[in-house]
Amino acid sequence: MSQMFEPFTAACVQLNSGTNVDKNIADTSALVRDAAKQGASYVQTPEMTTILHQNRKALMQAISPQDNNSAISAFSKLANELNIWLHIGSMAVELPKAEVPTDKSPQIANRGFLFGPDGRIAASYDKIHMFDVDLDNGESWRESALYRPGETAMMADLEFGAKPVRLGMAICYDVRFAHLFRTYAQNGALVLGTPAAFTKQTGEAHWHILQRARAIEHGAFMISAAQAGLHEDGRETFGHSMIVDPWGTILAQSNGTDAGVITAKIDPQQAIDARKKIPALVNDRTFQLCTNSAIQAT
């Protein structure tokens, strides 16, 4: 008899992170504890959990490298104490000087961490797609000026019972690049983790659609913890942390302004069943792209 997946409870911790790293660690830890009390064995926090700061100099002064980092130490101990999988959506991590070729090169990684119940880092992921955009309301963002883009997609096996559940890791803007999620799903990921800090404008227009679309396309659970509300550095984020099932049904959702916790029961077998009903991953085909001579002439 084949082994069955064991259902588990997942939680999204919604935050309103500020500019003080220590306060953000404390606020996050309190909400993670709340999630664990509600029975969650996988807890996810948003992008930029430990600091949101638009001032480059102040940000560089506040952050630390991975090998000497108070937040990593705190979250490692917390995961071990609570015996949970703790997915810190991302942190600004100072890169080693050897990885910064010039003074003008990006000096920071936007890095997510997955801590196992033993407190060890089970996986880490650097955000691949940089949010370089100009919005109608005058907002302009150039993540590539500050952050080094990642080059490696990352999956991890969450051990619940006898059969592990595969997680694909992404961050915020990555959600607009469906091929990343397709790659994860084609390689066994049943859960897609997309912690975020969506702007209010882009969130109002696209957040719900993107979350449900990625879930439906790939027959997978989308778990997306978000930053919310007006932040100390002046930005406003959309919130609405969300857990979506493989059929596109929203299982749990936060509001758009407040920190807090949402939970939902995850039965990985539902992803398997959804993929049997609509086997899009199996039916997917490669194809050639051609243009006619008239188009080529123009």
Short mmCIF file of C-alpha atoms in Angstrom, two decimals:
data_model
loop_
_atom_site.label_atom_id
_atom_site.label_comp_id
_atom_site.label_asym_id
_atom_site.label_seq_id
_atom_site.Cartn_x
_atom_site.Cartn_y
_atom_site.Cartn_z
CA MET A 1 0.00 0.00 0.00
CA SER A 2 1.39 3.42 -0.96
CA GLN A 3 2.04 5.91 1.80
CA MET A 4 -0.49 8.72 2.22
CA PHE A 5 0.26 12.32 2.95
CA GLU A 6 -0.50 13.55 6.45
CA PRO A 7 -2.64 16.71 6.58
CA PHE A 8 -1.18 19.63 8.51
CA THR A 9 -2.13 23.13 9.59
CA ALA A 10 -0.42 26.04 7.86
CA ALA A 11 -0.34 29.61 9.12
CA CYS A 12 0.42 32.98 7.59
CA VAL A 13 1.74 35.66 9.91
CA GLN A 14 0.77 39.08 8.56
CA LEU A 15 3.07 41.91 9.66
CA ASN A 16 3.46 45.66 9.58
CA SER A 17 7.25 45.65 9.80
CA GLY A 18 9.02 48.88 10.66
CA THR A 19 12.58 50.16 10.71
CA ASN A 20 13.68 48.63 14.03
CA VAL A 21 15.04 45.10 13.57
CA ASP A 22 14.80 44.07 17.23
CA LYS A 23 11.17 45.20 17.50
CA ASN A 24 10.30 43.39 14.28
CA ILE A 25 11.89 40.18 15.57
CA ALA A 26 9.92 40.46 18.82
CA ASP A 27 6.62 41.23 17.07
CA THR A 28 7.13 38.39 14.60
CA SER A 29 8.05 35.91 17.32
CA ALA A 30 4.92 36.71 19.30
CA LEU A 31 2.69 36.05 16.30
CA VAL A 32 4.57 32.87 15.39
CA ARG A 33 3.90 31.63 18.92
CA ASP A 34 0.24 32.48 18.46
CA ALA A 35 0.18 30.48 15.21
CA ALA A 36 1.79 27.49 16.92
CA LYS A 37 -0.80 27.67 19.72
CA GLN A 38 -3.46 27.42 17.02
CA GLY A 39 -1.93 24.14 15.90
CA ALA A 40 0.17 25.28 12.94
CA SER A 41 3.16 23.10 12.11
CA TYR A 42 4.19 25.23 9.10
CA VAL A 43 4.30 28.98 9.76
CA GLN A 44 5.19 31.55 7.11
CA THR A 45 6.05 35.23 7.56
CA PRO A 46 6.13 37.95 4.86
CA GLU A 47 8.84 39.34 2.64
CA MET A 48 11.21 41.66 4.55
CA THR A 49 10.10 40.33 7.92
CA THR A 50 12.86 41.98 9.92
CA ILE A 51 12.99 45.45 8.36
CA LEU A 52 11.30 47.70 5.81
CA HIS A 53 13.41 50.79 5.16
CA GLN A 54 13.65 52.89 2.00
CA ASN A 55 16.80 54.71 3.13
CA ARG A 56 19.75 52.75 1.72
CA LYS A 57 22.32 53.98 4.24
CA ALA A 58 20.07 53.30 7.23
CA LEU A 59 19.17 49.88 5.86
CA MET A 60 22.82 48.90 5.43
CA GLN A 61 23.56 50.01 9.00
CA ALA A 62 20.69 47.94 10.38
CA ILE A 63 21.26 44.59 8.66
CA SER A 64 23.86 41.85 9.17
CA PRO A 65 25.49 39.03 7.20
CA GLN A 66 24.01 35.56 7.47
CA ASP A 67 26.82 34.11 9.58
CA ASN A 68 26.42 36.74 12.31
CA ASN A 69 22.73 37.55 12.43
CA SER A 70 20.57 38.03 15.51
CA ALA A 71 17.35 37.39 13.59
CA ILE A 72 18.55 34.05 12.25
CA SER A 73 19.60 33.01 15.74
CA ALA A 74 16.26 34.05 17.21
CA PHE A 75 14.16 32.33 14.56
CA SER A 76 16.28 29.18 14.71
CA LYS A 77 15.67 28.89 18.44
CA LEU A 78 11.98 29.66 17.99
CA ALA A 79 11.44 26.93 15.37
CA ASN A 80 13.20 24.42 17.60
CA GLU A 81 11.30 25.46 20.73
CA LEU A 82 7.91 25.27 19.00
CA ASN A 83 8.82 22.18 16.95
CA ILE A 84 7.56 23.75 13.71
CA TRP A 85 8.65 24.44 10.16
CA LEU A 86 9.24 28.20 10.24
CA HIS A 87 9.42 29.89 6.85
CA ILE A 88 10.77 33.41 7.29
CA GLY A 89 9.52 34.90 4.03
CA SER A 90 12.60 37.02 3.55
CA MET A 91 15.15 39.21 5.26
CA ALA A 92 17.62 41.77 3.96
CA VAL A 93 20.96 39.98 4.35
CA GLU A 94 24.29 41.75 3.92
CA LEU A 95 26.42 39.99 1.32
CA PRO A 96 30.04 39.03 2.08
CA LYS A 97 32.47 41.56 0.62
CA ALA A 98 33.92 38.83 -1.60
CA GLU A 99 30.53 38.64 -3.34
CA VAL A 100 30.37 42.40 -4.01
CA PRO A 101 32.74 43.07 -6.93
CA THR A 102 32.47 46.89 -6.98
CA ASP A 103 31.25 49.70 -4.74
CA LYS A 104 28.28 50.15 -7.09
CA SER A 105 27.27 46.48 -7.01
CA PRO A 106 24.21 45.41 -4.99
CA GLN A 107 25.29 44.64 -1.42
CA ILE A 108 22.18 42.86 -0.13
CA ALA A 109 20.29 39.63 -0.78
CA ASN A 110 16.52 39.44 -0.38
CA ARG A 111 16.70 35.99 1.20
CA GLY A 112 14.03 33.67 2.55
CA PHE A 113 14.83 31.03 5.17
CA LEU A 114 13.12 27.77 6.03
CA PHE A 115 13.95 26.53 9.53
CA GLY A 116 13.19 22.94 10.41
CA PRO A 117 11.79 21.76 13.76
CA ASP A 118 15.38 21.07 14.80
CA GLY A 119 16.17 24.78 14.38
CA ARG A 120 18.54 24.28 11.49
CA ILE A 121 18.24 26.12 8.19
CA ALA A 122 16.65 23.52 5.92
CA ALA A 123 16.68 25.77 2.84
CA SER A 124 17.23 29.35 1.76
CA TYR A 125 16.14 31.19 -1.36
CA ASP A 126 17.24 34.50 -2.86
CA LYS A 127 14.50 36.39 -4.71
CA ILE A 128 15.11 35.93 -8.42
CA HIS A 129 12.95 38.64 -10.00
CA MET A 130 13.64 42.24 -8.99
CA PHE A 131 10.74 44.67 -8.62
CA ASP A 132 11.82 47.44 -11.02
CA VAL A 133 8.62 49.29 -11.87
CA ASP A 134 7.03 52.71 -12.41
CA LEU A 135 3.41 52.90 -11.27
CA ASP A 136 0.62 55.29 -12.25
CA ASN A 137 0.48 56.88 -8.81
CA GLY A 138 4.10 58.04 -9.05
CA GLU A 139 5.59 55.15 -7.09
CA SER A 140 8.88 53.98 -8.56
CA TRP A 141 10.85 50.98 -7.30
CA ARG A 142 14.30 49.77 -8.34
CA GLU A 143 15.12 46.68 -6.29
CA SER A 144 17.98 45.82 -8.62
CA ALA A 145 19.87 48.92 -7.46
CA LEU A 146 20.02 47.51 -3.94
CA TYR A 147 19.50 43.75 -4.07
CA ARG A 148 21.42 41.08 -5.93
CA PRO A 149 18.97 38.83 -7.79
CA GLY A 150 19.05 35.14 -7.01
CA GLU A 151 19.97 32.57 -9.61
CA THR A 152 18.67 29.36 -8.04
CA ALA A 153 15.11 28.15 -7.53
CA MET A 154 14.72 26.23 -4.28
CA MET A 155 12.48 23.40 -3.13
CA ALA A 156 12.39 21.72 0.28
CA ASP A 157 10.66 18.67 1.69
CA LEU A 158 8.48 19.34 4.74
CA GLU A 159 8.46 16.19 6.83
CA PHE A 160 4.96 15.48 8.11
CA GLY A 161 4.45 11.81 8.86
CA ALA A 162 5.92 9.14 6.60
CA LYS A 163 5.60 11.05 3.32
CA PRO A 164 7.22 14.50 2.97
CA VAL A 165 5.42 17.40 1.29
CA ARG A 166 7.47 19.35 -1.24
CA LEU A 167 7.52 23.15 -0.97
CA GLY A 168 8.55 25.53 -3.75
CA MET A 169 9.98 28.82 -2.46
CA ALA A 170 9.31 32.20 -4.07
CA ILE A 171 9.12 35.84 -2.96
CA CYS A 172 6.57 38.53 -3.89
CA TYR A 173 7.22 39.74 -7.49
CA ASP A 174 8.22 36.18 -8.42
CA VAL A 175 4.50 35.38 -8.47
CA ARG A 176 4.19 37.15 -11.84
CA PHE A 177 6.58 34.66 -13.46
CA ALA A 178 4.51 31.53 -13.90
CA HIS A 179 7.36 29.47 -15.34
CA LEU A 180 9.06 29.44 -11.93
CA PHE A 181 5.96 27.90 -10.36
CA ARG A 182 5.55 25.53 -13.32
CA THR A 183 9.07 24.26 -12.73
CA TYR A 184 8.31 23.66 -9.06
CA ALA A 185 5.06 21.84 -9.79
CA GLN A 186 6.63 19.70 -12.51
CA ASN A 187 9.22 18.63 -9.98
CA GLY A 188 6.83 17.52 -7.27
CA ALA A 189 5.96 20.68 -5.31
CA LEU A 190 2.45 20.48 -3.87
CA VAL A 191 2.79 23.68 -1.82
CA LEU A 192 3.99 27.00 -3.26
CA GLY A 193 5.16 29.56 -0.71
CA THR A 194 5.06 33.16 -1.88
CA PRO A 195 5.61 35.59 1.02
CA ALA A 196 5.16 39.16 -0.15
CA ALA A 197 5.11 42.90 0.42
CA PHE A 198 2.82 43.93 -2.44
CA THR A 199 2.22 47.65 -2.85
CA LYS A 200 -1.33 48.78 -2.19
CA GLN A 201 -1.87 49.76 -5.82
CA THR A 202 -0.61 46.53 -7.39
CA GLY A 203 -2.25 44.44 -4.69
CA GLU A 204 -5.69 45.93 -5.25
CA ALA A 205 -5.40 45.20 -8.96
CA HIS A 206 -3.64 41.85 -9.09
CA TRP A 207 -3.01 40.07 -5.76
CA HIS A 208 -6.09 37.85 -5.56
CA ILE A 209 -5.97 36.98 -9.25
CA LEU A 210 -2.31 36.00 -9.16
CA GLN A 211 -2.66 33.86 -6.06
CA ARG A 212 -5.64 31.93 -7.40
CA ALA A 213 -4.18 31.63 -10.90
CA ARG A 214 -0.91 30.11 -9.70
CA ALA A 215 -2.84 27.63 -7.54
CA ILE A 216 -5.20 26.61 -10.34
CA GLU A 217 -2.53 26.42 -13.06
CA HIS A 218 -0.40 24.06 -11.05
CA GLY A 219 -2.85 22.17 -8.88
CA ALA A 220 -1.04 23.32 -5.76
CA PHE A 221 -1.66 25.12 -2.48
CA MET A 222 -0.56 28.77 -2.47
CA ILE A 223 0.52 30.04 0.95
CA SER A 224 1.34 33.74 0.93
CA ALA A 225 2.01 35.79 4.07
CA ALA A 226 2.00 39.53 3.43
CA GLN A 227 3.07 42.87 4.80
CA ALA A 228 0.10 45.15 5.50
CA GLY A 229 -0.78 48.76 6.13
CA LEU A 230 1.14 52.02 6.37
CA HIS A 231 4.76 51.49 7.41
CA GLU A 232 7.27 53.65 9.26
CA ASP A 233 9.26 54.29 6.09
CA GLY A 234 6.17 55.73 4.35
CA ARG A 235 5.23 52.87 2.06
CA GLU A 236 1.81 51.24 2.11
CA THR A 237 1.40 47.53 1.52
CA PHE A 238 -1.70 45.58 0.54
CA GLY A 239 -1.87 42.83 3.14
CA HIS A 240 -4.51 40.15 2.54
CA SER A 241 -2.29 37.23 3.48
CA MET A 242 -3.87 34.24 1.81
CA ILE A 243 -4.03 30.45 1.69
CA VAL A 244 -5.53 29.06 -1.52
CA ASP A 245 -6.29 25.42 -2.31
CA PRO A 246 -5.42 23.65 -5.60
CA TRP A 247 -8.92 24.32 -6.99
CA GLY A 248 -8.49 28.07 -6.47
CA THR A 249 -10.67 28.34 -3.37
CA ILE A 250 -9.47 30.85 -0.78
CA LEU A 251 -9.27 28.91 2.48
CA ALA A 252 -8.19 31.82 4.69
CA GLN A 253 -7.47 35.51 4.21
CA SER A 254 -6.33 38.44 6.35
CA ASN A 255 -7.47 42.04 6.05
CA GLY A 256 -5.49 44.81 4.38
CA THR A 257 -4.16 46.73 7.36
CA ASP A 258 -3.50 44.74 10.53
CA ALA A 259 -0.89 42.31 11.78
CA GLY A 260 -2.27 38.92 12.73
CA VAL A 261 -2.47 35.21 12.00
CA ILE A 262 -4.58 33.10 9.66
CA THR A 263 -4.58 29.30 9.51
CA ALA A 264 -5.93 26.58 7.26
CA LYS A 265 -5.82 22.81 7.12
CA ILE A 266 -3.65 21.56 4.25
CA ASP A 267 -4.34 18.10 2.85
CA PRO A 268 -1.64 17.47 0.21
CA GLN A 269 -3.76 14.70 -1.31
CA GLN A 270 -6.08 17.45 -2.61
CA ALA A 271 -3.27 18.63 -4.88
CA ILE A 272 -2.78 15.11 -6.20
CA ASP A 273 -6.53 14.79 -6.80
CA ALA A 274 -6.74 18.18 -8.56
CA ARG A 275 -3.93 17.18 -10.91
CA LYS A 276 -5.75 13.95 -11.75
CA LYS A 277 -8.96 15.83 -12.57
CA ILE A 278 -7.17 18.41 -14.72
CA PRO A 279 -3.77 16.94 -15.67
CA ALA A 280 -2.34 20.17 -17.07
CA LEU A 281 1.18 19.29 -15.93
CA VAL A 282 1.03 16.02 -17.86
CA ASN A 283 -0.71 17.55 -20.88
CA ASP A 284 1.82 20.38 -21.13
CA ARG A 285 3.72 20.29 -24.42
CA THR A 286 6.68 22.07 -25.95
CA PHE A 287 6.08 23.83 -29.25
CA GLN A 288 7.78 25.79 -31.98
CA LEU A 289 7.12 29.49 -32.53
CA CYS A 290 6.85 30.76 -36.08
CA THR A 291 6.01 34.07 -37.73
CA ASN A 292 4.72 34.56 -41.25
CA SER A 293 6.72 36.42 -43.86
CA ALA A 294 4.52 39.50 -43.66
CA ILE A 295 5.27 39.90 -39.97
CA GLN A 296 8.98 39.27 -40.57
CA ALA A 297 9.05 41.95 -43.27
CA THR A 298 7.80 44.59 -40.85
#
